[in-house]
mmCIF file of C-alpha atoms and ligand atoms in Angstrom:
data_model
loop_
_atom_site.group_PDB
_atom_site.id
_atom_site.type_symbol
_atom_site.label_atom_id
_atom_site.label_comp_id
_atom_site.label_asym_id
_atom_site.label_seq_id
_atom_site.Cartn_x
_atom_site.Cartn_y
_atom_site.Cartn_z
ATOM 1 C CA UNK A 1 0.000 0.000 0.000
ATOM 2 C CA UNK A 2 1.280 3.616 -0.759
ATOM 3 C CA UNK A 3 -0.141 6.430 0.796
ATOM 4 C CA UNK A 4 0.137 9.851 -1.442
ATOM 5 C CA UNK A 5 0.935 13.273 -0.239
ATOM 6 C CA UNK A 6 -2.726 14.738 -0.578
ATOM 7 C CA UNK A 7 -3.136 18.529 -0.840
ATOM 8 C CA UNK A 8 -6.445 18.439 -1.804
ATOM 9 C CA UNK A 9 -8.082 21.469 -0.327
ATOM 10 C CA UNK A 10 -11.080 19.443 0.888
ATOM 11 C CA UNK A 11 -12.172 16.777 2.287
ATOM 12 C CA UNK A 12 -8.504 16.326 2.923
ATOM 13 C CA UNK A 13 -5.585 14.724 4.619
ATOM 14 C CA UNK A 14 -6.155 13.330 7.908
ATOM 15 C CA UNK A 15 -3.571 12.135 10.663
ATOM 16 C CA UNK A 16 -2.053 8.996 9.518
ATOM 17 C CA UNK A 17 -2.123 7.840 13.335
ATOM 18 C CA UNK A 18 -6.251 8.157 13.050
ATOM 19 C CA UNK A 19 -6.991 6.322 10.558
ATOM 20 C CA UNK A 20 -5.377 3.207 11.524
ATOM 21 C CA UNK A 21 -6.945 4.069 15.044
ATOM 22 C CA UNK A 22 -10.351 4.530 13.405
ATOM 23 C CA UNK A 23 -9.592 1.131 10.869
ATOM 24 C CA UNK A 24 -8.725 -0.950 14.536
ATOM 25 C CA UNK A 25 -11.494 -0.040 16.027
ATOM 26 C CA UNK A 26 -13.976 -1.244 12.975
ATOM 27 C CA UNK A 27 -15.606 -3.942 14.237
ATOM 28 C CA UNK A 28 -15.293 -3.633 17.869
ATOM 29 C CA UNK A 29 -15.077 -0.266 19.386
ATOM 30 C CA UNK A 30 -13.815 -0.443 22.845
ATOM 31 C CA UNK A 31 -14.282 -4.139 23.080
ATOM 32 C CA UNK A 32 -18.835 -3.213 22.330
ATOM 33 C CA UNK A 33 -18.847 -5.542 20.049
ATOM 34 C CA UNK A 34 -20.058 -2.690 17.542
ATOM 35 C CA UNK A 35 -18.338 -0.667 15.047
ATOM 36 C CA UNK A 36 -19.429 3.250 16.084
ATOM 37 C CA UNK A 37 -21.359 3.658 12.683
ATOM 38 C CA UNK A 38 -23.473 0.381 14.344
ATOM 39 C CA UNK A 39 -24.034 1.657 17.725
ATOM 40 C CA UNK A 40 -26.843 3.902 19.010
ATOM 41 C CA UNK A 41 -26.718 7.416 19.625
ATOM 42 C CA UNK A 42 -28.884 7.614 22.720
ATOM 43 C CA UNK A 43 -26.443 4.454 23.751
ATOM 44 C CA UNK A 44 -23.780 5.278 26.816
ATOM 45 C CA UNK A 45 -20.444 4.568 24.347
ATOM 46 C CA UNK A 46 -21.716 6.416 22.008
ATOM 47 C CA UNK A 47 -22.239 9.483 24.727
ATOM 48 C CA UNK A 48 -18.648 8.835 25.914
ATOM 49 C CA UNK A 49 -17.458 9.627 22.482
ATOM 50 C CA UNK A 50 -19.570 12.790 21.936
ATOM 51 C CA UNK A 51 -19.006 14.482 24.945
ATOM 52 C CA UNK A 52 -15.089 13.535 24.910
ATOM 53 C CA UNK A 53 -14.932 15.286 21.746
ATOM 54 C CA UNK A 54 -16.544 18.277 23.142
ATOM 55 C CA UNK A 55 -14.388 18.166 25.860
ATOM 56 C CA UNK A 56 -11.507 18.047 24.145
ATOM 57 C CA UNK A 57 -12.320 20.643 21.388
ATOM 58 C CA UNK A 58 -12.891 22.653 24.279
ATOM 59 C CA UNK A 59 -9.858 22.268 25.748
ATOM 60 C CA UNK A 60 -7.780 22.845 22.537
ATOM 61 C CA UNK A 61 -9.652 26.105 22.065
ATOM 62 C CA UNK A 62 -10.170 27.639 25.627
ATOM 63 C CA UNK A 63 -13.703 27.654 24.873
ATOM 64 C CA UNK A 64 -15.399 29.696 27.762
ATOM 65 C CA UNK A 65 -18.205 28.439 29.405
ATOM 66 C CA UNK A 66 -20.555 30.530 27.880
ATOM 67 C CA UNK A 67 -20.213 29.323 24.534
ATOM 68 C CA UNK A 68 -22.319 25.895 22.933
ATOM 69 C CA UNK A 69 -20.211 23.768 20.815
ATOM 70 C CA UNK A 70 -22.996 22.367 18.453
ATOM 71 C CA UNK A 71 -21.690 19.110 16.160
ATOM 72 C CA UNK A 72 -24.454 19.274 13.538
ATOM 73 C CA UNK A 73 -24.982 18.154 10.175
ATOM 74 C CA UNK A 74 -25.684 20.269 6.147
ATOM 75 C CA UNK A 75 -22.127 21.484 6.323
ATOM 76 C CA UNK A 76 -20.911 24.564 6.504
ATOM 77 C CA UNK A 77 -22.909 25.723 3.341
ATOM 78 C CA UNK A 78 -25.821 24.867 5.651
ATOM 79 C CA UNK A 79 -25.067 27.628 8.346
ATOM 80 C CA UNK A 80 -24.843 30.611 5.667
ATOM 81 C CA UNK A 81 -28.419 30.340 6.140
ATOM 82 C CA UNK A 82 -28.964 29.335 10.150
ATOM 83 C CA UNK A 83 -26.869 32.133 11.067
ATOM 84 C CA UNK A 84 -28.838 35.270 9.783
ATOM 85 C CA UNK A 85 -32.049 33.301 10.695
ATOM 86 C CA UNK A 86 -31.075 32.846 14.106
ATOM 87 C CA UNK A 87 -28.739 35.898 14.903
ATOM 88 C CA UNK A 88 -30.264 38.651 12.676
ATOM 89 C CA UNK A 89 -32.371 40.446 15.293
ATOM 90 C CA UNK A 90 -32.921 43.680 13.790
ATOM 91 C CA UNK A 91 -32.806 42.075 10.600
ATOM 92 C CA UNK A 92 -29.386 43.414 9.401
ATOM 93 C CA UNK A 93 -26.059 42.148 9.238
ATOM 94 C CA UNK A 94 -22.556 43.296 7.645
ATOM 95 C CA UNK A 95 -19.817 41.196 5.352
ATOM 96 C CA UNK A 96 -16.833 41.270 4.097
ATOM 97 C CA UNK A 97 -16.373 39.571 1.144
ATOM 98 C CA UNK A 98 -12.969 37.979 0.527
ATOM 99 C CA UNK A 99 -13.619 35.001 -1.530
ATOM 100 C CA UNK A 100 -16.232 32.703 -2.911
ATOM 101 C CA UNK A 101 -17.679 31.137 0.719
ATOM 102 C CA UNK A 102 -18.296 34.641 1.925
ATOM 103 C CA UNK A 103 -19.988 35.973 -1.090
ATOM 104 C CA UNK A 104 -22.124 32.491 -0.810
ATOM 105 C CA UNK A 105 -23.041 33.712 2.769
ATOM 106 C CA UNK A 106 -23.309 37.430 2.152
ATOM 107 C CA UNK A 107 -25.897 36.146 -0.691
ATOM 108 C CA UNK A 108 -27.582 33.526 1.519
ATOM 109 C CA UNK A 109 -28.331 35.720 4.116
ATOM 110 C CA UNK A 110 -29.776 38.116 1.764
ATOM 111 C CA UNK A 111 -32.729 35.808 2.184
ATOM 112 C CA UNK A 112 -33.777 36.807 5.388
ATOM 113 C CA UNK A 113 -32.845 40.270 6.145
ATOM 114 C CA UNK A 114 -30.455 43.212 5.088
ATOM 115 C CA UNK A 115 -26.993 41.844 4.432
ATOM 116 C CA UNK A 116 -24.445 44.716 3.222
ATOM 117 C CA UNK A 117 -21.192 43.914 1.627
ATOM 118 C CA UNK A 118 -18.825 46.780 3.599
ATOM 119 C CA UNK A 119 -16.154 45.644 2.073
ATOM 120 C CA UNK A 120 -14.503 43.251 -0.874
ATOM 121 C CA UNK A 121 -11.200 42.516 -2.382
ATOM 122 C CA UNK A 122 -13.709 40.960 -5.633
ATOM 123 C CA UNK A 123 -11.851 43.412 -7.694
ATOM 124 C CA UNK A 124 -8.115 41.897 -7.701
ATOM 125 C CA UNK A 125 -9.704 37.909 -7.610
ATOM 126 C CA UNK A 126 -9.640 37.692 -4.246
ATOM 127 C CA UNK A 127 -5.823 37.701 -3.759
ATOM 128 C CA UNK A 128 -5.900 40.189 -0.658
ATOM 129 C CA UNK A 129 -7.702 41.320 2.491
ATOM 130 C CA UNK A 130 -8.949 44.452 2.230
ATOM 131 C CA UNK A 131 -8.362 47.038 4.966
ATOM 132 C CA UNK A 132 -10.413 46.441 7.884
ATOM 133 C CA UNK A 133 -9.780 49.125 10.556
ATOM 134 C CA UNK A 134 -12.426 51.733 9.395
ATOM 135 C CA UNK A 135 -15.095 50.033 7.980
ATOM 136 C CA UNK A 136 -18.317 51.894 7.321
ATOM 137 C CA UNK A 137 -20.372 49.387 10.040
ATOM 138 C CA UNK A 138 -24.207 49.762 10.425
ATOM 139 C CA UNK A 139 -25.528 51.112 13.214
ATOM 140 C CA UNK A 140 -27.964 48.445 13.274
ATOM 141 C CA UNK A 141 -26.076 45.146 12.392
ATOM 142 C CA UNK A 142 -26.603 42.680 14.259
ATOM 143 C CA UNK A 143 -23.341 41.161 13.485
ATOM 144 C CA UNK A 144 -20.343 41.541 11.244
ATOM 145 C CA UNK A 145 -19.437 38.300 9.031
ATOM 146 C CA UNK A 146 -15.903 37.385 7.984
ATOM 147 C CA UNK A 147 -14.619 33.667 6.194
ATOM 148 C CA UNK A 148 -11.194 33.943 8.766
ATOM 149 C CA UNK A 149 -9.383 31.557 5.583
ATOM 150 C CA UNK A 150 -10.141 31.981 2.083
ATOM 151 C CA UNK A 151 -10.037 28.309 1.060
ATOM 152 C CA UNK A 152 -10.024 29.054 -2.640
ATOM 153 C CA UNK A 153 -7.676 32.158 -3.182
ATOM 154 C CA UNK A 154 -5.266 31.694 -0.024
ATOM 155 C CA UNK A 155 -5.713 34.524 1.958
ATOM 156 C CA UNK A 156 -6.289 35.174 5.550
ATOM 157 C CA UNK A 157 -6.781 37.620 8.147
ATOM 158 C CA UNK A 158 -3.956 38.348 9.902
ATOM 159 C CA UNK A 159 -5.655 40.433 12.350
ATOM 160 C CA UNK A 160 -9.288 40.997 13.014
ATOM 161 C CA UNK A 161 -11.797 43.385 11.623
ATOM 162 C CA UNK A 162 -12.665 46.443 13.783
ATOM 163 C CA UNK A 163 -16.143 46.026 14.061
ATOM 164 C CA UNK A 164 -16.619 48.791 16.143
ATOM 165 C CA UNK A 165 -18.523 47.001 18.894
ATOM 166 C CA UNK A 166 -20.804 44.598 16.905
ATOM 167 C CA UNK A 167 -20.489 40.700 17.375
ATOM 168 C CA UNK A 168 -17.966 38.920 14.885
ATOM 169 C CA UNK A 169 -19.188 35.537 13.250
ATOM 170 C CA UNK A 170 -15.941 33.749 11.460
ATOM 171 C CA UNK A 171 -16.076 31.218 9.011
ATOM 172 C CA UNK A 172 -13.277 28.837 10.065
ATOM 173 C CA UNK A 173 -13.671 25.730 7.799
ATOM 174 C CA UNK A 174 -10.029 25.777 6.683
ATOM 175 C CA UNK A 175 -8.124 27.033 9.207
ATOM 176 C CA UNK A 176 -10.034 25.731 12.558
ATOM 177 C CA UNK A 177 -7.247 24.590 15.010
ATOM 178 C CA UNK A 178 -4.114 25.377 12.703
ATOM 179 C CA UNK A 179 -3.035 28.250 15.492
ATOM 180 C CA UNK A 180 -4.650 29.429 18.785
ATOM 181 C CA UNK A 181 -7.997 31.618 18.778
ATOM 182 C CA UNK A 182 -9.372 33.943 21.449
ATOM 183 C CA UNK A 183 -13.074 32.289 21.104
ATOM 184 C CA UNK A 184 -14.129 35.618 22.929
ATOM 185 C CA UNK A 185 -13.605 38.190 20.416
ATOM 186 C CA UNK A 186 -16.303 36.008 18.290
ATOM 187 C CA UNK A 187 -20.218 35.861 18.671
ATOM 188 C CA UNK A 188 -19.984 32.709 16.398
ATOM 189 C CA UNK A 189 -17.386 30.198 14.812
ATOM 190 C CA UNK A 190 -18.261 27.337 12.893
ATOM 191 C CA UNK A 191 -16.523 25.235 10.561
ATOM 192 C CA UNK A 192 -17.249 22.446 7.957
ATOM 193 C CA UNK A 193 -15.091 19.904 9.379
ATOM 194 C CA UNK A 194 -13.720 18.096 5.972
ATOM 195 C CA UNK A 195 -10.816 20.849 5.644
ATOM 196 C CA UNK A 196 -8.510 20.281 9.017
ATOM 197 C CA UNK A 197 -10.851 17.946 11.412
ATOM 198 C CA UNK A 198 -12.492 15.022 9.957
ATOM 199 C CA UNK A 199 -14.773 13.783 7.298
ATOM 200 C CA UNK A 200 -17.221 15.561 5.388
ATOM 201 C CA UNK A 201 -20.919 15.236 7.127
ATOM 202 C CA UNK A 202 -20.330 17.334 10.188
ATOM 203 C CA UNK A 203 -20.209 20.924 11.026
ATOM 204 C CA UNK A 204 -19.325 22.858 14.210
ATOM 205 C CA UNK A 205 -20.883 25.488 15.695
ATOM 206 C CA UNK A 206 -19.431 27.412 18.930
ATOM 207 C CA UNK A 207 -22.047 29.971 19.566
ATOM 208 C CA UNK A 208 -21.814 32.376 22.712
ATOM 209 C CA UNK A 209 -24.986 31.100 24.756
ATOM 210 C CA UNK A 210 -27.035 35.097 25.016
ATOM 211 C CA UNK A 211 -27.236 34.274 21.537
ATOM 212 C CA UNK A 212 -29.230 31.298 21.237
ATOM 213 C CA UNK A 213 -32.773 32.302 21.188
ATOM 214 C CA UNK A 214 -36.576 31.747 20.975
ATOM 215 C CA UNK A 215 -38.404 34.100 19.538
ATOM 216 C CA UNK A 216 -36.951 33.280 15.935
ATOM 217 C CA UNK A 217 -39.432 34.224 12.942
ATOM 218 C CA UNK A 218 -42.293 30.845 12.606
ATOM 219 C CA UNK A 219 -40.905 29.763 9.182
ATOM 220 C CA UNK A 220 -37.209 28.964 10.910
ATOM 221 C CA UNK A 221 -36.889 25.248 10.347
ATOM 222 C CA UNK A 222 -36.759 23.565 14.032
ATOM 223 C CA UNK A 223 -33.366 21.522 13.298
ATOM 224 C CA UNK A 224 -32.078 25.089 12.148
ATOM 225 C CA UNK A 225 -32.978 26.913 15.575
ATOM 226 C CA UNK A 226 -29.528 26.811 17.766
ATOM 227 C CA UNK A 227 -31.745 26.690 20.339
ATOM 228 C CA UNK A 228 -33.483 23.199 19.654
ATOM 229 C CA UNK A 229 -29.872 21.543 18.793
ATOM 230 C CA UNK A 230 -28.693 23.430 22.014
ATOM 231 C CA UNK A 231 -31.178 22.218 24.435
ATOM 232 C CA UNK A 232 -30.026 18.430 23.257
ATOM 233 C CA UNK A 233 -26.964 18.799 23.508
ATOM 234 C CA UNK A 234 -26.572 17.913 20.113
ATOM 235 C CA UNK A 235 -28.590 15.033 20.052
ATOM 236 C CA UNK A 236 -32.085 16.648 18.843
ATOM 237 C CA UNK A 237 -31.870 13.856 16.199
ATOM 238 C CA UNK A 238 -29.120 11.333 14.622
ATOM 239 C CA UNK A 239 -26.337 12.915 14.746
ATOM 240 C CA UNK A 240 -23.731 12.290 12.180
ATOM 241 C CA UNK A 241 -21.857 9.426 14.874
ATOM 242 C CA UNK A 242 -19.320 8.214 13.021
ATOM 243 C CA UNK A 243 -17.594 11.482 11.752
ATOM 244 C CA UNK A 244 -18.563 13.223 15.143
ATOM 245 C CA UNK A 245 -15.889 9.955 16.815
ATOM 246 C CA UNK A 246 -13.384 10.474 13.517
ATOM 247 C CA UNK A 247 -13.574 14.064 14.990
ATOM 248 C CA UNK A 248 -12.808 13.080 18.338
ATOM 249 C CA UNK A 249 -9.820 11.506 17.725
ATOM 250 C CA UNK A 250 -8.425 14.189 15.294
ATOM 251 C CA UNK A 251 -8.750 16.242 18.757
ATOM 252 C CA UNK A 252 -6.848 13.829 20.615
ATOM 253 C CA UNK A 253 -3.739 13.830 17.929
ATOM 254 C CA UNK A 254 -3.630 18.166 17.898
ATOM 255 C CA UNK A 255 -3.795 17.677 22.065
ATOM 256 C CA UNK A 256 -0.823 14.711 21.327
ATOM 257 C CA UNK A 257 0.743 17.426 18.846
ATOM 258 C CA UNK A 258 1.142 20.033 21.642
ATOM 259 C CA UNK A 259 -1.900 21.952 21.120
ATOM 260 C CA UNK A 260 -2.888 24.951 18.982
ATOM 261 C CA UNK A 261 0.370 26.995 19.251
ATOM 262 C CA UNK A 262 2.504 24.122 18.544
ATOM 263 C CA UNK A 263 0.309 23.452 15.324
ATOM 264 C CA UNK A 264 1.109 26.916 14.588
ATOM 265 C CA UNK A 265 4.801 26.736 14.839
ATOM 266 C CA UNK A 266 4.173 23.387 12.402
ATOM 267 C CA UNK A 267 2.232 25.156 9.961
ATOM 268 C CA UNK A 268 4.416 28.057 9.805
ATOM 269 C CA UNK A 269 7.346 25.748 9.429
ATOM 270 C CA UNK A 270 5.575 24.069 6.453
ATOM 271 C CA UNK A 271 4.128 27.349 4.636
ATOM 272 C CA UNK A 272 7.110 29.239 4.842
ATOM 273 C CA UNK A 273 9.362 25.912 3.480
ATOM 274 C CA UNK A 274 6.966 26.423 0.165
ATOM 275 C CA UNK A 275 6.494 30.026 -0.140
ATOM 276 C CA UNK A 276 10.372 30.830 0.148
ATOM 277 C CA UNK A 277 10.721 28.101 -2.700
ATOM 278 C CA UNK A 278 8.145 30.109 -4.729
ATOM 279 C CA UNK A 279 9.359 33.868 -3.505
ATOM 280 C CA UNK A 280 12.120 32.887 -5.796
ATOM 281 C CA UNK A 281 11.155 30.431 -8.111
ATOM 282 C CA UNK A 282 11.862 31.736 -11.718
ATOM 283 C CA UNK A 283 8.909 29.051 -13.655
ATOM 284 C CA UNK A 284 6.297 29.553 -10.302
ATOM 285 C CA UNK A 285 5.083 32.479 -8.191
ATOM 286 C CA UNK A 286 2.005 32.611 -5.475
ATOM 287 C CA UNK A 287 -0.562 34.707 -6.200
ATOM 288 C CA UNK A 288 -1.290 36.365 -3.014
ATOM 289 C CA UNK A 289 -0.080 39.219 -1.209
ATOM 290 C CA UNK A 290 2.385 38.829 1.069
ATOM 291 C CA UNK A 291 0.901 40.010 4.125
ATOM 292 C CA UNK A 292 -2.123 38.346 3.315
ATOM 293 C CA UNK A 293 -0.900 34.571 2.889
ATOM 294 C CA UNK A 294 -2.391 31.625 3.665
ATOM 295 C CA UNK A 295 -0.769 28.803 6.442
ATOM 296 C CA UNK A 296 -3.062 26.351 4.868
ATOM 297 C CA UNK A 297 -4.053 26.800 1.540
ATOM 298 C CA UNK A 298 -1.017 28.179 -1.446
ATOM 299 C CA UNK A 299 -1.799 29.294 -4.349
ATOM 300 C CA UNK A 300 0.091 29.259 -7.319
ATOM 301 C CA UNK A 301 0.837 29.996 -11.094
ATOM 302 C CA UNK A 302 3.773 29.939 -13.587
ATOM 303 C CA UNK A 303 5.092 33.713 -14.336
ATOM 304 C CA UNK A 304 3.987 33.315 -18.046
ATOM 305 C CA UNK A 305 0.222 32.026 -17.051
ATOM 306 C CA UNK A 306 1.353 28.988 -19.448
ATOM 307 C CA UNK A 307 -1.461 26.364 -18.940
ATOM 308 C CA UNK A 308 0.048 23.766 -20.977
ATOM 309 C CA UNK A 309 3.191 23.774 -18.929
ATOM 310 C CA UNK A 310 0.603 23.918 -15.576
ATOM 311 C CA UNK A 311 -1.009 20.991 -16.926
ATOM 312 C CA UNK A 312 1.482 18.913 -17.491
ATOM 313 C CA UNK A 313 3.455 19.738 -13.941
ATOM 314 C CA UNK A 314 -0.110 18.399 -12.171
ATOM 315 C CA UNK A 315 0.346 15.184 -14.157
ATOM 316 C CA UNK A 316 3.778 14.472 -13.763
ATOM 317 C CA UNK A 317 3.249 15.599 -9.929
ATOM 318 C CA UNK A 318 0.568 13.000 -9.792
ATOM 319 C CA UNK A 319 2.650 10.468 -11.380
ATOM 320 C CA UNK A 320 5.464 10.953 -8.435
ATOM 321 C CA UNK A 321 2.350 10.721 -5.922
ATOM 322 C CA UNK A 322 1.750 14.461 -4.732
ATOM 323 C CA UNK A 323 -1.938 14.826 -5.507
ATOM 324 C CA UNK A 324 -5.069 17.053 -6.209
ATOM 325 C CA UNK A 325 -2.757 20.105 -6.762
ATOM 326 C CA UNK A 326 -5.177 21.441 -9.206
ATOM 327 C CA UNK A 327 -5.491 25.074 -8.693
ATOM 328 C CA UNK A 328 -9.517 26.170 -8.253
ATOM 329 C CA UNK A 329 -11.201 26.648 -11.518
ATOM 330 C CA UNK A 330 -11.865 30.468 -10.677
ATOM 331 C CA UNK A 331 -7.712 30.767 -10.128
ATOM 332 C CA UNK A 332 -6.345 28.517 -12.361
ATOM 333 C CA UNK A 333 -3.109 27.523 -11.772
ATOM 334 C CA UNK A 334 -1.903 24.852 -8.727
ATOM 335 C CA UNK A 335 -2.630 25.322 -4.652
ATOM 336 C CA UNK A 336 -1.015 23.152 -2.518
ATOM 337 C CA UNK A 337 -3.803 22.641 0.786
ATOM 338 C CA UNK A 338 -0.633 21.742 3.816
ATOM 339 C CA UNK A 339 -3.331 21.713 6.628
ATOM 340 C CA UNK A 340 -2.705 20.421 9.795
ATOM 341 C CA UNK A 341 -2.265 16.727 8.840
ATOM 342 C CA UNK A 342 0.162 17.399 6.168
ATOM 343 C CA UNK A 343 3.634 16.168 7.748
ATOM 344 C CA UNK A 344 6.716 18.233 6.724
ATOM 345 C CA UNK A 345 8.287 15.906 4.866
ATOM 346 C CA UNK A 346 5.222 16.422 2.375
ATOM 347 C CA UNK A 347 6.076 20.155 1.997
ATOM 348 C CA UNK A 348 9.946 19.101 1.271
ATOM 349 C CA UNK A 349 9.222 16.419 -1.043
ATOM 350 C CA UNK A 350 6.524 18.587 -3.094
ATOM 351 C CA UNK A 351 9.330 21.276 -3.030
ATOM 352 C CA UNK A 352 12.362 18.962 -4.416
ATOM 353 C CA UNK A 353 10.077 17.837 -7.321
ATOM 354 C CA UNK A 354 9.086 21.620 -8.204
ATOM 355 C CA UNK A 355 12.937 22.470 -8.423
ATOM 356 C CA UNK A 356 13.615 19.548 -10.589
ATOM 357 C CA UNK A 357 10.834 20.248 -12.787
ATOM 358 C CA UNK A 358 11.680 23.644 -13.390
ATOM 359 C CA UNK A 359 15.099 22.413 -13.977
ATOM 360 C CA UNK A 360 13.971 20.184 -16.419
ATOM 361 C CA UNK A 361 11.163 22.589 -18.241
ATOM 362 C CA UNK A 362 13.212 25.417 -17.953
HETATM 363 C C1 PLP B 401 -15.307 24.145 2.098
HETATM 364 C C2 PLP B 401 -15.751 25.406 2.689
HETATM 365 C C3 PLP B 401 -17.116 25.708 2.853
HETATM 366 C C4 PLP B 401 -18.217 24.796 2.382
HETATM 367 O O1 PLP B 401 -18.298 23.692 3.157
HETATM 368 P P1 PLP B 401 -19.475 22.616 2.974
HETATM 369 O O2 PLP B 401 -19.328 21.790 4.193
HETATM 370 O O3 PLP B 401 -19.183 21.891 1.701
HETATM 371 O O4 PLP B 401 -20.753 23.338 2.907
HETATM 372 C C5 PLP B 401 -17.441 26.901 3.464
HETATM 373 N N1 PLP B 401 -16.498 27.741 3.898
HETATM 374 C C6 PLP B 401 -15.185 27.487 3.749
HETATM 375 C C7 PLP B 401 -14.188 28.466 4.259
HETATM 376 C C8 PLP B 401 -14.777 26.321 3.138
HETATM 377 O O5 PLP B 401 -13.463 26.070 2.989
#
C-alpha cells in the first residue's frame, strides 16, 4: 500500500495515526462488540465519544463556558443560512467579502434580512484582504461576518476586523485549530469539518450562549434553531456518529501534537518551506499578497500564465504521488492545501520535485 501526499483542499488529509486508530477499532469499538457507525446514539459509548470530543475541542480552544459547541450536520454551506435566521435580530447584518464562501453567505443571508457587503477585495480575484480598521459598520447590524481563511484564493486575516462594537461571526472551515484563537472576540465560529478535522458530514458550531434564542421568525426550520440543537446537547436527532468519533480523535492527535500553538509553529514551518521556494522560483510564483498569505491553503501559477506547462506539472506531480494540486477553476493555476495533517516531509518532497521540474522545463 502507498499512501500519497494529498493537498487536496477538501475533504482532505487526515492524521495517519487516526486512521489506523479509526480502521482498529472497525468492528469492535472499545471491546462493544459494535463498530461506532453500528451503535446507538442515545447508547452510553456512544455518549462517551460525543461528549469527549466536546471536551476536548474545548480544551484545545479555551472555549469559555458561555459558549455551545454544536456538532451538527448540512455542512458549513448549511449555516450561511442558520446564522442570519437565528442571529439577525434587527434584521441586518454586515460582510466582508474575501472570496467565494463569503460571497455564498453574504448572498444567503440576503434571504432573510439586510446583508451589506462593507467591504470586498472581488476586484483583484480575491488575492488580498482588504483594509479592515475603518469600515463603514451599520448602526444596526446585528453582526459583522468574515470567512477567517479563504479556502479558494489563499488569503487570511492576519488580524481581526474592527467592528466597532458589533459581534464577529468567522467562518473557520479551513483554518479551525491550525493556530490558537481567542473564542471571545467572536459571537460565532463554525466550521465544515472536511478541511482540518475530519470527514465531510459534520459541522461545528461554537455559539456564545445570550445568543441562542426563541423568539426566531415561525418559518425557521426547528433543526435550524440553535436553540433546539442546544437544548439536546446535540442530540435533537441522529447525529452524524461516526464522523462526530473520527472528529474526536483528530482532537486527541492536535492535544498529542502540543496543542494549537505548537500546530502553529508546524504550519508556519511548512508554509514558509513552500512560499520561500516560490518567492524565488523563476517558472512559479504565489498569487497572493504577502501580508495576506495563507498557512493552509497556497496558491500558485507559472510567471507566463502557461497552462500547458501547468497541466502537465499536475500530471507528472501525480505520477510521483503528490496529488489534487489542481489550482480552483476560478484561479487557475496549482494550490497546494498543507493543513494540519500534512507532515513536513510532504512540503519538502513537493518542493524537491518543483525544483527539478523547473530544472527540467526550464
Ligand atoms: C469548504 C468550505 C465551505 C463549504 O463547506 P461545505 O461543508 O461543503 O458546505 C465553506 N467555507 C469554507 C471556508 C470552506 O473552505
Amino acid at each position: 500500500m502507498a499512501r500519497v501526499y494529498n493537498f487536496s483542499a477538501g475533504p482532505s488529509i487526515l492524521p495517519e495515526v487516526v486512521l489506523k486508530q479509526a480502521a482498529e477499532e472497525m468492528l469492535d469499538y472499545k471491546g462493544s462488540g459494535q463498530s461506532v457507525m453500528e451503535m446507538s446514539h442515545r447508547s452510553k459509548v456512544f455518549d462517551d465519544i460525543i461528549k469527549e470530543a466536546e471536551k476536548d475541542l474545548r480544551d484545545l480552544m479555551k472555549i469559555p463556558d458561555n459558549y455551545k459547541v454544536l456538532f451538527l450536520q448540512g455542512g458549513a454551506s448549511q449555516q450561511f443560512a442558520a446564522i442570519p435566521m437565528n442571529l439577525m435580530k434587527n434584521g441586518v447584518a454586515d460582510f466582508i467579502v474575501t472570496g467565494q464562501w463569503a460571497k455564498k453567505a453574504w448572498q444567503e443571508a440576503q434571504k432573510y434580512g439586510k446583508a451589506n457587503k462593507i467591504a470586498s477585495s472581488e476586484d483583484k480575484t480575491f488575492s488580498y484582504i482588504p483594509d479592515c480598521s475603518d469600515l463603514p459598520i451599520s448602526e444596526d447590524a446585528d453582526y459583522v461576518y468574515i470567512c477567517h481563511n479563504n479556502t479558494i484564493y489563499g488569503t487570511t486575516f492576519k488580524e481581526l476586523p474592527n467592528t466597532k462594537g458589533k459581534l464577529l461571526v468567522a467562518d473557520m472551515s479551513s483554518d479551525i485549530l491550525s493556530q490558537p484563537v481567542n473564542v471571545e472576540d467572536y459571537g460565532l465560529i463554525f466550521f465544515g469539518v472536511q478541511k482540518n478535522v475530519g470527514p465531510a458530514g459534520v459541522v461545528v458550531v461554537i455559539v456564545r450562549e445570550d445568543l441562542i434564542r426563541d423568539d426566531l421568525p415561525e418559518y425557521v426550520p426547528t433543526m435550524l434553531k440553535y436553540k433546539t440543537q442546544a437544548d439536546a446537547d446535540s442530540l435533537y436527532n441522529t447525529p452524524p456518529c461516526y464522523g462526530i468519533y473520527i472528529c474526536g480523535l483528530v482532537f486527541k492527535w492536535v492535544k498529542d501534537m502540543g496543542g494549537l500553538s505548537a500546530m502553529k509553529i508546524h504550519n508556519e514551518k511548512k508554509a514558509k518551506i513552500l512560499y520561500d521556494y516560490l518567492d524565488q522560483s523563476k517558472m512559479f510564483v504565489g498569487t497572493v499578497v504577502e501580508k495576506d498569505r495563507s498557512l493552509m491553503n497556497v496558491p500558485f501559477v507559472t510567471r507566463t500564465h502557461d497552462a500547458d506547462l501547468e497541466a502537465k506539472f499536475v500530471k507528472e506531480a501525480t505520477e510521483a504521488g503528490f496529488v489534487n494540486l489542481k489550482g480552483h477553476r476560478s484561479v487557475g493555476g496549482m494550490r497546494a492545501s498543507i493543513y494540519n495533517a500534512m507532515p513536513i516531509e510532504g512540503v519538502e518532497k513537493l518542493v524537491e520535485f518543483m525544483k527539478k521540474f523547473e530544472e527540467e522545463n526550464a
